[in-house]
Amino acid sequence: MQSRLLAVSAVSALPALLLLGCGGSDSALPQLAAATPATLLSCTDLASKISFANTTITAANAIAAGTLTVSGTPVPAHCQITGTMNQRVSAVDGNSYAIGFEMRLPNAWNGRFFYQANGGIDGSVVTATGAVNGGGGLTSALNQGFAVISSDAGHAAALGANFGIDPQARLDYGYQAAATLTPMAKSAIKTAYGKGPDRSYFGGCSNGGRHTMVAATREPEEYDGYLVGDPGFRLPLAAIANIAGAQAYATVATSSSDLSTAFTTAERAVVSNAVLAKCDALDGVADGLVQNTAACQAAFNLERDVPTCSGTRDGSCLSAAQKTVVSKLFSGATTSSGARIYSTWPFDAGLATSNFAFWKFTSPLVLDSGGAGLIWPTPPEDAATFNGPVFALTGNVDTMLSRVGATNATYTESALSFMQPVNATNLSKLRDRGAKMMVYHGTSDPIFSSDDTTTWYESVRSANGGSASNFARFYRVPGMNHCSGGPATDQFDMLTPLVNWVEKGQAPDSVVATARGAGNAGGVNTDVPSSWSASRSRPLCAYPKVATYNGSGDVESAASFSCK
């Protein structure tokens, strides 16, 4: 039933929270009022004006319009604030730590605040522009007039994974840096504009998606909109599963020094093409995209649909041993007792990419190993002698799992606590105050499975009487690798529809996404097939609906597809 805004004529007298009336058995959810703009009072003197506990402002710089660009578009004039919080020297490893940050405050402010959650293991204060999408965004939160903050999550990149030796640095990385920065940032905004933010948003992809989901459960009262991309919300488990994958791939690799020889680009293309042969037309048209992921998993069978090599591997088939390894990994890596470590993975069209290869064959040795060996376990490995590749290829996966769930007198909170959302499917506090969440995930993501996010969202639906669409929506991005790339329409703006949902009650049934072909201002996606239009567009449909061809119209246009 359509909700109707009560007392429209008296809107100026209402508080920021406006109630929506709706009949039926569902209780009405609050409708949050729109943000109102303001003008920056001053810039360079903010270094002396901003005052917050345990905070040092190191610079306040006026940035002229056009000095910074996003996808070739000049960013309007703004003020750049840099600083640190909670500077200290660790009693455990003797290193210096602080939460480094930068804020960018537009001269012409839209009244909104955006917390930019960064990816990887953090460690760097990247430019605070506020990404709004998957690959090559054409706009940004800063361009749209948001005040934006970015941080290093409490440690320096030079430490690498060694910051995990310090217990507090672990907690800052997990969730405390965001919780610490939020009130400081809102206070600084009030100093800069004479009022705090009317509406606040939190967003990021990968580890940034994890940060966002963690904030949604730990700080549901602080933010009004959460934009979650390809979330590694069970990051320690995903990383250990990826290490288990590396060990399995090593058994069929033809070179002991190159894991990618276990499942070469040509062989992965064979599998992707076989997936397309079985699944491409399930959405009504053969166009190189698998929209109906669930139906595809039922239709495709690796053993039956991919040729088995009768002799030497030549790139046109998989050996029986390869099929065994690949099948088991897509079903989900397991412990020695057969328990699944993390998640299943969907067979999809985006396997034959450099992004896939990096995450499956390089990341276990140089990234996942550091997390599982130094950042998350209790106790950590000896940083002085730690060898990531050796740890990944020879370490005991069962032991790794046990240690990321352990605590001791020094490391009093386990990684399964500080890295993951608290009761991830209970979003009642967020829901009941009128906040919204939009989640997207590439179906060819090789490091965090879209199956895992699908399972999570199904649980959220179950926890809300079978539907969570009045406050949380999930969008699968066909063909997209980790946060971007792959044979996909991976360029989209999800921040604008999130704002419209939060502040205007306009629930987004779909979001239009575009391919980044030749000439794209956000950067060309080299994984886009040459047979596609450079500007191909598709609707990203709110789950469980899928984009389905209408039966006529331009196959390159989103207008020819409907969410069904």
Short mmCIF file of N, CA and C in Angstrom, two decimals, residues 2 50 54 59 102 104 108 125 146 159 181 252 291 312 329 366 387 395 450 509 528 539 546 554 556 562:
data_model
loop_
_atom_site.label_atom_id
_atom_site.label_comp_id
_atom_site.label_asym_id
_atom_site.label_seq_id
_atom_site.Cartn_x
_atom_site.Cartn_y
_atom_site.Cartn_z
N GLN A 2 0.48 2.22 -0.79
CA GLN A 2 1.27 3.44 -0.84
C GLN A 2 1.20 4.16 0.49
N ILE A 50 38.52 24.05 15.26
CA ILE A 50 38.02 22.70 15.55
C ILE A 50 38.67 22.18 16.83
N ASN A 54 41.36 14.51 22.21
CA ASN A 54 42.37 13.61 21.63
C ASN A 54 42.53 13.77 20.12
N ALA A 59 46.17 20.54 9.41
CA ALA A 59 46.09 21.53 8.33
C ALA A 59 44.65 21.78 7.95
N GLU A 102 41.30 12.67 6.79
CA GLU A 102 41.09 13.93 6.09
C GLU A 102 39.60 14.12 5.89
N ARG A 104 36.86 16.67 3.65
CA ARG A 104 36.69 17.67 2.60
C ARG A 104 35.29 18.25 2.75
N ALA A 108 29.81 25.13 -0.76
CA ALA A 108 28.35 25.04 -0.87
C ALA A 108 27.95 23.63 -0.46
N VAL A 125 45.36 7.30 4.19
CA VAL A 125 44.28 8.29 4.13
C VAL A 125 44.13 8.69 2.67
N PHE A 146 28.33 16.70 -0.46
CA PHE A 146 28.51 16.11 0.87
C PHE A 146 29.81 16.58 1.51
N LEU A 159 53.43 -0.32 7.91
CA LEU A 159 53.48 -1.48 8.81
C LEU A 159 52.99 -2.75 8.13
N LEU A 181 35.85 8.31 14.98
CA LEU A 181 35.85 9.45 14.06
C LEU A 181 34.47 10.08 13.89
N VAL A 252 47.14 -29.00 -8.54
CA VAL A 252 46.98 -29.21 -9.98
C VAL A 252 47.73 -28.16 -10.81
N GLN A 291 21.68 -12.98 -15.93
CA GLN A 291 20.90 -12.22 -14.95
C GLN A 291 20.31 -13.12 -13.87
N THR A 312 46.84 -34.37 -22.79
CA THR A 312 47.49 -33.20 -22.18
C THR A 312 46.57 -31.99 -22.19
N LEU A 329 35.84 -26.27 -4.75
CA LEU A 329 36.02 -24.89 -4.30
C LEU A 329 34.78 -24.05 -4.55
N VAL A 366 49.85 -13.16 -0.48
CA VAL A 366 50.38 -11.86 -0.06
C VAL A 366 49.41 -11.02 0.76
N ASN A 387 56.57 -15.57 6.85
CA ASN A 387 56.65 -15.68 5.40
C ASN A 387 55.25 -16.01 4.87
N GLY A 395 50.35 -23.94 5.77
CA GLY A 395 49.69 -23.82 7.06
C GLY A 395 48.47 -24.72 7.19
N SER A 450 29.06 -13.55 -3.78
CA SER A 450 27.70 -13.00 -3.80
C SER A 450 26.70 -13.98 -3.21
N ASP A 509 13.44 0.38 -6.95
CA ASP A 509 13.22 -0.97 -7.45
C ASP A 509 14.38 -1.44 -8.32
N VAL A 528 35.14 -5.59 -20.88
CA VAL A 528 33.90 -5.47 -21.65
C VAL A 528 34.11 -6.07 -23.04
N PRO A 539 19.31 -2.60 -16.09
CA PRO A 539 18.82 -2.33 -14.74
C PRO A 539 19.40 -3.34 -13.76
N VAL A 546 14.94 -10.28 -11.24
CA VAL A 546 16.07 -10.28 -12.17
C VAL A 546 15.69 -9.51 -13.41
N ASP A 554 16.03 -2.48 -28.22
CA ASP A 554 17.48 -2.48 -28.31
C ASP A 554 18.09 -3.31 -27.17
N GLU A 556 20.99 -3.40 -26.23
CA GLU A 556 22.04 -2.66 -25.53
C GLU A 556 21.47 -1.66 -24.51
N SER A 562 13.01 -5.46 -17.99
CA SER A 562 12.17 -5.19 -16.82
C SER A 562 12.60 -6.10 -15.69
#
